[in-house]
C-alpha angles and dihedrals in degrees: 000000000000124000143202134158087271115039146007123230119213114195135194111183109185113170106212137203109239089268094062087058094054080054102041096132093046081052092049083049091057093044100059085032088067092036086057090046086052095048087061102047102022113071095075129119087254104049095049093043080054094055087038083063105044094045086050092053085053104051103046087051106039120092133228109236083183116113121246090267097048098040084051084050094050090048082048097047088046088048083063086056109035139039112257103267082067109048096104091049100033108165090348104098134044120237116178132006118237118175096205090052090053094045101052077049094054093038089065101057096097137143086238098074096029123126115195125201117200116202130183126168083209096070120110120195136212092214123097116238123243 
């Protein structure tokens, strides 16, 4: 997920056969099949202590490829949107479970404000490149 002061990104990236891309919209079916399985099982204490744990296994191991000026940028940039104590961690990691909060989250995965990107390292285009 990616995160500003104005809006949250939710991403799915799912790397199909070419099978997958003749059935692209059968693939983009399953997807929100199994989002809406997960909006009716997923905004409990569990669940959410379960995804508190995993992001905070991710972030202590993974590893800034950022420069010194652009990771002090970022600690800058996190220091707009949270308060100090989190200014290393920023959006990262997960604090305190509130189910209302989930739940407008989840509310808002829908296939009405969904933008897809298709990509394939097959297609040719007609268009000149810059």
């Amino acid at each position: 997920m990616e995160e500003s002061s104005y809006f949250n990104i939710f991403a799915v990236e799912i790397s199909l056969t070419e099978e997958g891309y003749k059935n692209l919209e059968s693939v983009i079916e399953a997807v929100f099949a199994e989002i809406n399985l997960l909006k009716e099982e997923a905004n409990t204490e569990e669940n959410y202590h379960k995804v508190q744990k995993m992001t905070e296994i991710s972030f202590n191991y993974s590893r800034s490829t950022d420069g010194p000026g652009e990771e002090a940028s970022g600690f800058a940039s996190n220091l707009n949107l949270h308060p100090q104590k989190y200014a290393v961690s920023g959006g990262n990691l997960l604090y305190f479970y509130d189910p209302i909060i989930v739940g407008r989250f989840i509310e808002q995965i829908n296939t009405e404000n969904m933008v897809i990107l298709v990509g394939n390292p097959e297609f040719e285009s007609d268009t000149p490149a810059d």
